[in-house]
Short mmCIF file of C-alpha atoms in Angstrom, two decimals:
data_model
loop_
_atom_site.label_atom_id
_atom_site.label_comp_id
_atom_site.label_asym_id
_atom_site.label_seq_id
_atom_site.Cartn_x
_atom_site.Cartn_y
_atom_site.Cartn_z
CA MET A 884 30.19 -303.17 -57.36
CA SER A 885 33.28 -304.71 -58.78
CA TYR A 886 33.74 -308.21 -60.11
CA THR A 887 36.70 -310.58 -60.26
CA GLU A 888 37.71 -313.75 -61.93
CA THR A 889 40.95 -315.82 -61.67
CA ILE A 890 42.40 -317.79 -64.57
CA GLY A 891 45.50 -319.72 -63.52
CA SER A 892 47.69 -317.38 -61.49
CA ARG A 893 46.06 -314.19 -62.92
CA THR A 894 43.10 -312.36 -61.37
CA TYR A 895 41.12 -310.00 -63.53
CA ARG A 896 39.08 -307.21 -61.97
CA PHE A 897 36.16 -305.41 -63.55
CA ALA A 898 35.25 -302.12 -61.94
CA ASP A 899 31.47 -302.37 -62.45
CA LEU A 900 28.71 -304.11 -64.36
CA LYS A 901 29.07 -301.83 -67.36
CA THR A 902 32.78 -302.77 -67.67
CA LEU A 903 32.03 -306.47 -67.19
CA LEU A 904 29.53 -306.50 -69.99
CA ALA A 905 31.84 -304.72 -72.34
CA LYS A 906 34.82 -307.04 -71.61
CA ALA A 907 32.53 -310.08 -72.09
CA SER A 908 31.37 -309.06 -75.58
CA PRO A 909 32.64 -311.04 -78.55
CA GLN A 910 35.30 -309.04 -80.43
CA ARG A 911 34.08 -306.14 -82.54
CA SER A 912 35.81 -303.04 -83.93
CA GLY A 913 33.29 -300.62 -82.37
CA ASP A 914 34.07 -301.62 -78.86
CA GLN A 915 37.79 -301.39 -79.66
CA LEU A 916 37.28 -297.96 -81.09
CA ALA A 917 35.47 -296.97 -77.93
CA GLY A 918 38.27 -298.33 -75.72
CA VAL A 919 35.92 -300.71 -73.80
CA ALA A 920 36.83 -304.06 -75.29
CA ALA A 921 38.79 -306.83 -73.58
CA ALA A 922 42.52 -306.47 -74.15
CA SER A 923 42.98 -310.21 -74.77
CA GLU A 924 40.99 -313.27 -75.36
CA GLU A 925 41.90 -314.47 -71.84
CA GLU A 926 40.42 -311.30 -70.40
CA ARG A 927 37.26 -311.85 -72.43
CA VAL A 928 36.97 -315.36 -71.13
CA ALA A 929 37.43 -314.24 -67.65
CA ALA A 930 34.69 -311.59 -68.11
CA LYS A 931 32.33 -314.20 -69.49
CA MET A 932 32.99 -316.45 -66.45
CA ALA A 933 32.43 -313.64 -64.01
CA LEU A 934 29.32 -312.50 -65.94
CA ALA A 935 27.87 -316.03 -65.77
CA GLN A 936 27.78 -315.81 -61.95
CA VAL A 937 25.93 -312.46 -61.83
CA PRO A 938 22.39 -312.79 -60.44
CA LEU A 939 19.73 -311.43 -62.85
CA ARG A 940 18.47 -309.29 -59.94
CA THR A 941 21.74 -307.29 -60.12
CA PHE A 942 20.56 -305.65 -63.28
CA LEU A 943 17.55 -304.11 -61.46
CA ASN A 944 19.81 -302.49 -58.92
CA GLU A 945 22.89 -301.41 -60.91
CA ALA A 946 21.95 -299.07 -63.85
CA LEU A 947 24.54 -298.86 -66.57
CA ILE A 948 23.38 -295.31 -67.34
CA PRO A 949 21.89 -293.43 -64.36
CA TYR A 950 18.11 -293.36 -63.91
CA GLU A 951 18.16 -289.66 -63.25
CA SER A 952 19.89 -288.64 -66.45
CA ASP A 953 18.52 -291.07 -69.09
CA GLU A 954 14.86 -291.50 -70.10
CA VAL A 955 15.58 -294.93 -71.63
CA THR A 956 16.87 -296.19 -68.31
CA ARG A 957 13.73 -294.76 -66.65
CA LEU A 958 11.60 -296.54 -69.27
CA VAL A 959 13.32 -299.83 -68.58
CA ILE A 960 13.01 -299.60 -64.85
CA ASP A 961 9.51 -298.12 -64.70
CA ASP A 962 8.00 -300.67 -67.09
CA HIS A 963 9.65 -303.68 -65.52
CA SER A 964 7.14 -306.25 -64.29
CA PRO A 965 8.18 -308.03 -61.01
CA GLN A 966 5.39 -310.60 -61.62
CA ALA A 967 6.76 -311.61 -65.00
CA PHE A 968 10.28 -311.65 -63.58
CA ALA A 969 9.46 -313.91 -60.65
CA GLU A 970 9.72 -317.09 -62.67
CA ILE A 971 13.44 -316.48 -63.34
CA ALA A 972 14.34 -314.09 -60.48
CA HIS A 973 16.46 -316.77 -58.79
CA LEU A 974 18.72 -317.35 -61.74
CA THR A 975 22.17 -316.11 -62.56
CA VAL A 976 23.08 -315.08 -66.11
CA GLY A 977 24.67 -318.46 -66.70
CA ASP A 978 21.65 -320.23 -65.23
CA PHE A 979 19.42 -318.17 -67.45
CA ARG A 980 21.31 -319.30 -70.58
CA ASN A 981 20.76 -322.90 -69.54
CA TRP A 982 17.11 -322.19 -68.88
CA LEU A 983 16.70 -320.60 -72.30
CA LEU A 984 18.18 -323.60 -74.09
CA SER A 985 16.32 -326.26 -72.02
CA SER A 986 13.99 -328.44 -74.01
CA THR A 987 11.25 -327.71 -71.42
CA THR A 988 11.46 -323.93 -72.05
CA ASP A 989 8.89 -323.18 -74.88
CA ALA A 990 7.32 -320.18 -76.56
CA ASP A 991 4.73 -319.91 -73.80
CA ALA A 992 7.43 -319.74 -71.09
CA LEU A 993 9.39 -317.18 -73.08
CA THR A 994 6.26 -315.05 -73.63
CA ARG A 995 5.38 -315.13 -69.88
CA ILE A 996 8.75 -313.67 -68.86
CA THR A 997 8.98 -311.01 -71.51
CA ALA A 998 7.85 -308.03 -69.44
CA GLY A 999 10.23 -309.17 -66.65
CA LEU A 1000 13.30 -308.85 -68.82
CA THR A 1001 15.39 -305.79 -69.11
CA PRO A 1002 17.63 -305.25 -72.17
CA GLU A 1003 20.71 -305.48 -69.99
CA MET A 1004 19.72 -308.93 -68.86
CA VAL A 1005 19.16 -310.06 -72.40
CA ALA A 1006 22.44 -308.52 -73.69
CA ALA A 1007 24.25 -310.16 -70.90
CA VAL A 1008 23.01 -313.66 -71.61
CA SER A 1009 23.63 -313.28 -75.28
CA LYS A 1010 27.39 -312.67 -74.52
CA LEU A 1011 27.61 -316.24 -73.05
CA MET A 1012 25.92 -317.84 -76.10
CA ARG A 1013 27.43 -319.41 -79.15
CA ASN A 1014 25.91 -318.62 -82.51
CA GLN A 1015 23.92 -321.81 -82.50
CA ASP A 1016 22.55 -320.93 -79.05
CA LEU A 1017 21.29 -317.61 -80.37
CA ILE A 1018 19.57 -319.39 -83.20
CA ALA A 1019 18.00 -322.17 -81.13
CA ALA A 1020 16.67 -319.77 -78.53
CA ALA A 1021 15.34 -317.21 -80.96
CA ARG A 1022 13.53 -319.82 -82.91
CA LYS A 1023 11.47 -320.67 -79.85
CA ARG A 1024 10.15 -317.17 -79.53
CA PRO A 1025 7.91 -316.04 -82.43
CA VAL A 1026 6.56 -312.44 -82.28
CA VAL A 1027 3.55 -311.96 -84.45
CA THR A 1028 2.28 -308.52 -85.59
CA ARG A 1029 -0.52 -307.36 -87.78
CA PHE A 1030 -1.63 -304.34 -89.88
CA ARG A 1031 -3.10 -305.33 -93.35
CA ASN A 1032 -1.48 -308.77 -93.07
CA THR A 1033 0.11 -311.01 -90.49
CA VAL A 1034 3.89 -311.08 -90.05
CA GLY A 1035 6.05 -313.36 -87.89
CA LEU A 1036 4.07 -316.55 -87.82
CA PRO A 1037 6.21 -319.64 -87.34
CA GLY A 1038 7.24 -321.05 -90.65
CA HIS A 1039 6.84 -317.77 -92.42
CA MET A 1040 9.27 -315.02 -93.47
CA SER A 1041 8.33 -311.71 -95.02
CA VAL A 1042 10.25 -309.22 -97.20
CA ARG A 1043 10.37 -305.48 -97.08
CA LEU A 1044 10.31 -304.34 -100.74
CA GLN A 1045 12.82 -301.36 -100.93
CA PRO A 1046 12.42 -299.64 -104.35
CA ASN A 1047 14.66 -296.63 -103.69
CA HIS A 1048 15.72 -294.15 -106.32
CA PRO A 1049 18.51 -291.53 -106.13
CA THR A 1050 16.24 -288.76 -107.26
CA ASP A 1051 12.91 -290.04 -105.91
CA ASP A 1052 11.73 -290.47 -109.52
CA VAL A 1053 8.16 -291.87 -109.20
CA LYS A 1054 8.37 -294.00 -112.36
CA GLY A 1055 11.72 -295.45 -111.31
CA ILE A 1056 10.38 -296.34 -107.88
CA ALA A 1057 7.23 -297.79 -109.42
CA ALA A 1058 9.25 -299.98 -111.73
CA SER A 1059 11.36 -301.41 -108.94
CA MET A 1060 8.17 -301.87 -106.85
CA LEU A 1061 6.44 -303.79 -109.63
CA ASP A 1062 9.63 -305.84 -110.26
CA GLY A 1063 9.68 -306.86 -106.58
CA LEU A 1064 5.94 -307.76 -106.39
CA MET A 1065 6.46 -310.03 -109.46
CA TYR A 1066 9.05 -311.89 -107.49
CA GLY A 1067 6.56 -312.29 -104.59
CA CYS A 1068 8.30 -309.71 -102.33
CA GLY A 1069 6.53 -306.95 -100.37
CA ASP A 1070 4.55 -308.73 -97.67
CA ALA A 1071 6.36 -306.98 -94.77
CA MET A 1072 5.86 -303.56 -96.46
CA ILE A 1073 6.78 -301.45 -99.46
CA GLY A 1074 9.24 -299.05 -97.82
CA ILE A 1075 11.06 -296.15 -99.54
CA ASN A 1076 14.05 -294.32 -98.28
CA PRO A 1077 13.46 -290.94 -99.78
CA ALA A 1078 16.39 -288.95 -101.23
CA SER A 1079 15.05 -285.79 -99.76
CA ASP A 1080 12.86 -284.83 -96.86
CA ASN A 1081 10.65 -282.49 -98.94
CA LEU A 1082 7.10 -283.06 -97.65
CA ALA A 1083 5.49 -282.67 -101.14
CA ALA A 1084 7.80 -285.34 -102.56
CA ILE A 1085 7.14 -287.66 -99.64
CA THR A 1086 3.42 -287.25 -99.96
CA THR A 1087 3.67 -288.02 -103.72
CA LEU A 1088 5.34 -291.26 -103.02
CA LEU A 1089 2.79 -292.23 -100.35
CA VAL A 1090 -0.08 -291.46 -102.69
CA MET A 1091 1.47 -293.43 -105.58
CA ILE A 1092 1.95 -296.58 -103.46
CA ASP A 1093 -1.53 -296.25 -101.98
CA ASP A 1094 -3.13 -295.76 -105.32
CA PHE A 1095 -1.46 -298.91 -106.59
CA ARG A 1096 -2.38 -300.83 -103.38
CA GLN A 1097 -6.05 -299.97 -103.69
CA ARG A 1098 -6.25 -300.50 -107.35
CA TYR A 1099 -4.86 -304.04 -107.07
CA GLN A 1100 -6.14 -304.72 -103.51
CA VAL A 1101 -2.69 -305.62 -102.28
CA PRO A 1102 -2.77 -306.76 -98.61
CA THR A 1103 0.39 -304.94 -97.58
CA GLN A 1104 1.45 -301.68 -95.96
CA SER A 1105 3.53 -298.71 -97.12
CA CYS A 1106 6.14 -296.47 -95.50
CA VAL A 1107 8.25 -293.59 -96.56
CA LEU A 1108 11.22 -293.47 -94.18
CA THR A 1109 11.37 -289.81 -93.36
CA HIS A 1110 11.80 -288.21 -89.95
CA VAL A 1111 8.88 -288.76 -87.62
CA THR A 1112 8.07 -285.00 -87.48
CA ASN A 1113 7.61 -285.08 -91.30
CA THR A 1114 5.26 -288.10 -90.96
CA ILE A 1115 3.27 -286.28 -88.31
CA ALA A 1116 3.00 -283.35 -90.75
CA ALA A 1117 2.01 -285.59 -93.55
CA ILE A 1118 -0.72 -287.09 -91.49
CA GLU A 1119 -2.04 -283.71 -90.54
CA LYS A 1120 -2.29 -282.90 -94.27
CA GLY A 1121 -4.24 -285.99 -95.01
CA ALA A 1122 -1.58 -288.16 -96.64
CA PRO A 1123 -2.21 -291.94 -96.74
CA VAL A 1124 0.25 -292.88 -94.02
CA ASP A 1125 0.32 -296.58 -93.09
CA LEU A 1126 3.47 -297.30 -91.00
CA VAL A 1127 5.24 -294.51 -88.99
CA PHE A 1128 9.06 -294.69 -89.27
CA GLN A 1129 11.85 -293.61 -87.06
CA SER A 1130 15.49 -294.49 -86.45
CA ILE A 1131 16.04 -295.12 -82.73
CA ALA A 1132 18.91 -295.79 -80.35
CA GLY A 1133 19.39 -297.06 -76.77
CA THR A 1134 20.30 -293.82 -74.96
CA GLU A 1135 18.42 -290.57 -74.44
CA LYS A 1136 21.42 -288.59 -75.86
CA ALA A 1137 21.65 -290.77 -78.94
CA ASN A 1138 17.97 -290.33 -79.59
CA ALA A 1139 18.24 -286.57 -79.05
CA GLY A 1140 20.83 -286.76 -81.89
CA PHE A 1141 18.10 -288.25 -84.07
CA GLY A 1142 15.83 -285.38 -83.03
CA ILE A 1143 13.44 -287.55 -81.07
CA SER A 1144 12.26 -288.32 -77.49
CA LEU A 1145 9.97 -290.83 -76.06
CA ALA A 1146 7.23 -288.11 -75.92
CA LEU A 1147 7.68 -287.33 -79.62
CA LEU A 1148 7.38 -291.08 -80.47
CA GLN A 1149 4.25 -291.31 -78.41
CA GLU A 1150 2.78 -288.41 -80.37
CA ALA A 1151 3.66 -290.04 -83.65
CA TYR A 1152 2.18 -293.35 -82.47
CA GLU A 1153 -1.13 -291.75 -81.51
CA ALA A 1154 -1.21 -289.84 -84.80
CA GLY A 1155 -0.84 -293.08 -86.70
CA LEU A 1156 -3.46 -294.90 -84.63
CA SER A 1157 -5.92 -292.05 -85.29
CA LEU A 1158 -5.98 -292.97 -89.07
CA LYS A 1159 -7.32 -296.42 -88.31
CA ARG A 1160 -5.82 -297.82 -91.57
CA GLY A 1161 -5.11 -301.30 -90.38
CA THR A 1162 -7.48 -304.03 -91.37
CA VAL A 1163 -6.30 -307.09 -89.48
CA GLY A 1164 -4.45 -305.22 -86.62
CA ASN A 1165 -3.08 -301.89 -85.47
CA ASN A 1166 0.68 -302.48 -85.08
CA LEU A 1167 1.92 -299.56 -87.09
CA MET A 1168 5.36 -298.33 -85.95
CA TYR A 1169 8.48 -299.15 -87.98
CA PHE A 1170 11.78 -298.72 -86.28
CA GLU A 1171 15.35 -299.06 -87.53
CA THR A 1172 18.43 -299.64 -85.37
CA GLY A 1173 22.04 -300.67 -85.64
CA GLN A 1174 24.96 -301.54 -83.51
CA GLY A 1175 27.25 -298.53 -83.30
CA SER A 1176 24.67 -295.81 -83.62
CA ALA A 1177 25.04 -294.54 -80.02
CA LEU A 1178 28.85 -294.68 -80.26
CA SER A 1179 28.93 -292.81 -83.58
CA ALA A 1180 27.10 -289.99 -81.79
CA ASN A 1181 29.33 -290.11 -78.76
CA ALA A 1182 26.26 -291.00 -76.79
CA HIS A 1183 27.15 -294.43 -75.49
CA HIS A 1184 28.22 -293.50 -71.92
CA GLY A 1185 30.94 -296.11 -71.97
CA VAL A 1186 28.43 -298.85 -72.58
CA ASP A 1187 29.33 -301.47 -75.21
CA GLN A 1188 27.66 -301.17 -78.54
CA GLN A 1189 25.60 -304.34 -78.44
CA THR A 1190 24.11 -303.51 -75.02
CA CYS A 1191 23.30 -300.03 -76.33
CA GLU A 1192 21.58 -301.67 -79.25
CA VAL A 1193 19.40 -303.91 -77.06
CA ARG A 1194 18.37 -300.90 -75.03
CA ALA A 1195 16.90 -299.60 -78.28
CA TYR A 1196 14.60 -302.60 -78.46
CA ALA A 1197 13.13 -301.50 -75.06
CA VAL A 1198 12.20 -298.18 -76.81
CA ALA A 1199 10.70 -300.04 -79.74
CA ARG A 1200 8.67 -302.37 -77.40
CA LYS A 1201 6.99 -299.37 -75.82
CA PHE A 1202 5.12 -298.56 -79.07
CA ASN A 1203 3.91 -302.02 -80.21
CA PRO A 1204 5.77 -301.91 -83.53
CA PHE A 1205 4.81 -303.73 -86.68
CA LEU A 1206 8.44 -304.21 -87.65
CA VAL A 1207 11.84 -303.52 -86.12
CA ASN A 1208 14.86 -303.64 -88.51
CA THR A 1209 18.45 -303.99 -87.39
CA VAL A 1210 20.43 -302.55 -90.37
CA VAL A 1211 23.26 -304.76 -89.24
CA GLY A 1212 26.27 -303.76 -91.47
CA PHE A 1213 25.28 -300.38 -92.62
CA ILE A 1214 27.19 -298.14 -90.23
CA GLY A 1215 30.51 -299.49 -91.52
CA PRO A 1216 33.63 -301.45 -90.57
CA GLU A 1217 34.53 -298.93 -87.82
CA TYR A 1218 31.75 -300.69 -85.77
CA LEU A 1219 31.48 -304.17 -87.35
CA TYR A 1220 34.76 -304.86 -89.18
CA ASP A 1221 34.15 -307.91 -91.24
CA GLY A 1222 31.76 -310.68 -92.24
CA LYS A 1223 32.25 -312.60 -89.00
CA GLN A 1224 31.43 -309.60 -86.82
CA ILE A 1225 28.41 -308.73 -88.94
CA THR A 1226 27.08 -312.26 -88.79
CA ARG A 1227 27.46 -312.40 -85.00
CA ALA A 1228 25.79 -309.01 -84.60
CA GLY A 1229 22.88 -310.04 -86.74
CA LEU A 1230 22.24 -313.20 -84.76
CA GLU A 1231 22.62 -311.23 -81.47
CA ASP A 1232 20.23 -308.58 -82.53
CA HIS A 1233 17.55 -311.06 -83.68
CA PHE A 1234 17.80 -313.16 -80.51
CA CYS A 1235 17.78 -310.09 -78.13
CA GLY A 1236 14.90 -308.42 -79.90
CA LYS A 1237 12.81 -311.60 -79.95
CA LEU A 1238 13.40 -312.24 -76.22
CA LEU A 1239 12.16 -308.74 -75.47
CA GLY A 1240 8.96 -309.38 -77.56
CA VAL A 1241 10.00 -307.23 -80.53
CA PRO A 1242 9.19 -308.28 -84.10
CA MET A 1243 12.74 -308.39 -85.40
CA GLY A 1244 13.81 -308.24 -89.00
CA CYS A 1245 17.27 -307.66 -90.41
CA ASP A 1246 18.75 -305.72 -93.27
CA ILE A 1247 21.48 -308.22 -94.02
CA CYS A 1248 23.94 -305.80 -95.45
CA TYR A 1249 27.41 -304.35 -95.66
CA THR A 1250 29.22 -301.25 -96.99
CA ASN A 1251 31.70 -301.58 -99.81
CA HIS A 1252 34.62 -300.64 -97.55
CA ALA A 1253 33.92 -303.43 -95.06
CA GLU A 1254 35.84 -306.80 -95.11
CA ALA A 1255 32.68 -308.61 -96.19
CA ASP A 1256 31.13 -309.87 -99.38
CA GLN A 1257 27.87 -311.37 -100.57
CA ASP A 1258 28.88 -314.86 -99.52
CA ASP A 1259 28.85 -313.48 -95.97
CA MET A 1260 25.42 -312.16 -96.51
CA ASP A 1261 24.24 -315.55 -97.90
CA ASN A 1262 25.50 -317.24 -94.71
CA LEU A 1263 23.78 -314.73 -92.41
CA LEU A 1264 20.58 -314.89 -94.46
CA THR A 1265 20.46 -318.69 -94.12
CA LEU A 1266 21.20 -318.53 -90.39
CA LEU A 1267 18.53 -315.89 -89.72
CA GLY A 1268 16.04 -317.85 -91.81
CA VAL A 1269 16.72 -320.86 -89.51
CA ALA A 1270 16.38 -318.67 -86.44
CA GLY A 1271 12.94 -317.51 -87.44
CA ILE A 1272 13.55 -313.94 -88.63
CA ASN A 1273 10.36 -311.98 -89.29
CA PHE A 1274 11.52 -310.26 -92.40
CA ILE A 1275 14.47 -309.39 -94.59
CA MET A 1276 15.02 -306.87 -97.36
CA GLY A 1277 14.21 -307.12 -101.03
CA ILE A 1278 16.34 -304.75 -103.17
CA PRO A 1279 16.88 -304.97 -106.97
CA GLY A 1280 20.05 -306.81 -107.48
CA ALA A 1281 20.82 -306.53 -103.73
CA ASP A 1282 22.44 -303.18 -104.58
CA ASP A 1283 20.72 -300.05 -103.31
CA VAL A 1284 21.39 -297.32 -105.93
CA MET A 1285 20.32 -294.51 -103.59
CA LEU A 1286 21.93 -295.58 -100.27
CA ASN A 1287 24.96 -297.15 -101.97
CA TYR A 1288 25.26 -300.32 -99.92
CA GLN A 1289 24.85 -304.04 -100.48
CA SER A 1290 21.90 -305.97 -99.08
CA THR A 1291 19.69 -308.91 -100.14
CA SER A 1292 17.74 -309.23 -103.42
CA PHE A 1293 14.38 -310.46 -104.54
CA HIS A 1294 16.16 -313.65 -105.63
CA ASP A 1295 17.73 -314.12 -102.27
CA ALA A 1296 14.25 -314.22 -100.70
CA LEU A 1297 13.23 -316.96 -103.22
CA TYR A 1298 16.33 -318.94 -102.26
CA VAL A 1299 15.83 -318.93 -98.47
CA ARG A 1300 12.09 -319.60 -98.75
CA ASP A 1301 12.87 -322.62 -101.03
CA VAL A 1302 15.55 -324.24 -99.00
CA LEU A 1303 13.92 -323.67 -95.57
CA GLY A 1304 10.28 -324.12 -96.67
CA LEU A 1305 9.26 -320.65 -95.52
CA ARG A 1306 5.97 -319.04 -96.64
CA ARG A 1307 4.92 -315.46 -97.05
CA ALA A 1308 2.35 -313.62 -94.90
CA PRO A 1309 -0.85 -315.67 -95.46
CA GLU A 1310 -2.98 -312.81 -96.65
CA PHE A 1311 -0.28 -311.68 -99.18
CA GLU A 1312 0.24 -315.25 -100.33
CA GLU A 1313 -3.44 -315.57 -101.10
CA TRP A 1314 -3.29 -312.34 -103.12
CA LEU A 1315 -0.25 -313.52 -105.11
CA GLU A 1316 -2.06 -316.72 -106.03
CA SER A 1317 -5.24 -314.86 -107.02
CA MET A 1318 -3.21 -312.51 -109.22
CA GLN A 1319 -1.44 -315.53 -110.86
CA ILE A 1320 1.98 -314.46 -109.65
CA THR A 1321 2.49 -317.69 -107.62
CA ASP A 1322 0.90 -321.06 -107.44
CA ALA A 1323 -0.68 -322.64 -104.36
CA ARG A 1324 2.73 -323.74 -103.10
CA GLY A 1325 4.05 -320.21 -103.28
CA ALA A 1326 6.27 -320.86 -106.36
CA LEU A 1327 6.50 -318.21 -109.00
CA LEU A 1328 4.46 -318.86 -112.07
CA SER A 1329 5.88 -318.24 -115.52
CA ALA A 1330 6.33 -314.77 -116.96
CA SER A 1331 3.62 -315.49 -119.59
CA THR A 1332 1.10 -316.15 -116.78
CA GLN A 1333 2.06 -312.90 -115.04
CA GLN A 1334 1.90 -310.78 -118.18
CA PRO A 1335 -1.66 -309.46 -117.98
CA LEU A 1336 -1.06 -307.93 -114.50
CA LEU A 1337 2.34 -306.68 -115.56
CA GLU A 1338 1.07 -304.93 -118.64
CA GLY A 1339 -1.89 -303.48 -116.78
CA ALA A 1340 0.29 -302.08 -114.03
CA ARG A 1341 2.73 -300.66 -116.49
CA ASP A 1342 -0.04 -298.88 -118.33
CA TRP A 1343 -1.47 -297.45 -115.16
CA MET A 1344 1.92 -296.20 -113.83
CA GLY A 1345 2.94 -294.86 -117.23
CA ILE A 1346 6.02 -297.07 -117.38
CA ALA A 1347 7.22 -297.98 -120.89
#
C-alpha cells in the first residue's frame, strides 16, 4: 500500500509503510548511510503528516519484514493481544500520540494496552513526538522488575556499576567495584564486560563478585557480559550466575550475526531460572541493544534504524528481563552523528521500551570520534532522569578503560539523584545505610565513617 501527502503544489509519494516510517524519522546519520532517510526537511514533514493519518490496525496487516522469513516478525504477530489492543484499535498514529499525552491516560491505561502494541506502532508514534512528548509519556509508564532488589519504582533510579579492566585483572576490577559501592552505585547490578571469553576467567570474576556479595550481604546482582552460550556453559559447571546477558537486535538476520536465536534465548532463560538465585523476584535476563546494530550487520531489510531498535524490545519483552540497556552512542557517528542525534535516540529508546513494558536503562555514552562531548551526556542524563529511566551506568571517571568510550560516572549518578530527588533501589538503600555508606536521606557519609568497611574489604580482596 502506498501513501501520499501534498505540501503546497508538491505531492510526496511513499511506496509502502516501511518507506513512510523511514522518511518520517528525525534526521540521523545511520538512515542516511542506509539510503532510507528523507531527502529534505519538507519530505520529512510530509512523511510525518501522512504517518499521522495511518490507522494503528495497518501495522497488523502490513509487515515491514515478511512473516515467513523473520522470526522476530512472527514473534510480534503471534504474541499480539487483540483484547489489549481493543482500547486503542480505532485510533490513527496521530490520534494515538494525542491519547498518550492526554491527562486522563495514566499508568494503568498504558499497562492495559501493552500486550496490544507492536514495536512498529510504537516506533511510528515516537516519530511524531517532540523530545518533551517522549519524556512526558515515558514518565507515565513505570516498569518495575525484581531479582535481589527492586528496580524501576517511580522516584527511583538505579546504577549499573561497570568495573571493567583491560586484562580482566581481578584486583583491578575489585578496586573499581569497591570504589563504586562507596559512591552508592551498584543497585541495578555489578556488571563486567570481560576482555576475553575464556570460561575460566569468566567464572573467576563471577566467583569474586559473589563472594564479596555474600560476605557483605549486598542486595544486588552480578553479571559477566559474555555470549549467552558461555553463560549456559558456566551454569552447567556450577558457576554463581545471577543475570544472563546477551546483545540482541530487531531482525532474525541481525540476531544470527550475534550467534543467537529465540530458541537459544529461551534455553538460556530457563537455565537461569533453574538456579533460583533471586530473592525478591525472578526477572533475570539482561539485554543490550543500540540503534544501528542491524544496519551495521547489513540485516536491516531497508527498515530505518530506530524501528529496527524497537523491534529488539519485542525480543526482550518475551523473556521478562530484569534490565534492558540501550547503549545509545556506542556504535559510533556513522549511526548517530552528534550529541543532538544521540540525545534524540536515547529519549526515543527509553519511551519506546517503556511503552512496550520493557525495563529500560541507558548507557549514556559516545565514542571519541563522534561530534559529542560530556556536556551532551549531562543533558541526556538529566532528561532521562526526568523521564523516569530505570538505570544508568556508573564507570570510574566516566571513561571505560577496556571498551575505550565515554559514559557516565559515579559522580554523575550523585548529581542526577540530588537535583531530581531520586532514590536508589529500596533494599540497596537500606544496605548502604546499615553499612554507614549513606545516611537515611541517601546522602554519602564522610570518608572517615566509611573507613572500617573500606579497610575490611581491601584486606579481604588483597588490595593494597
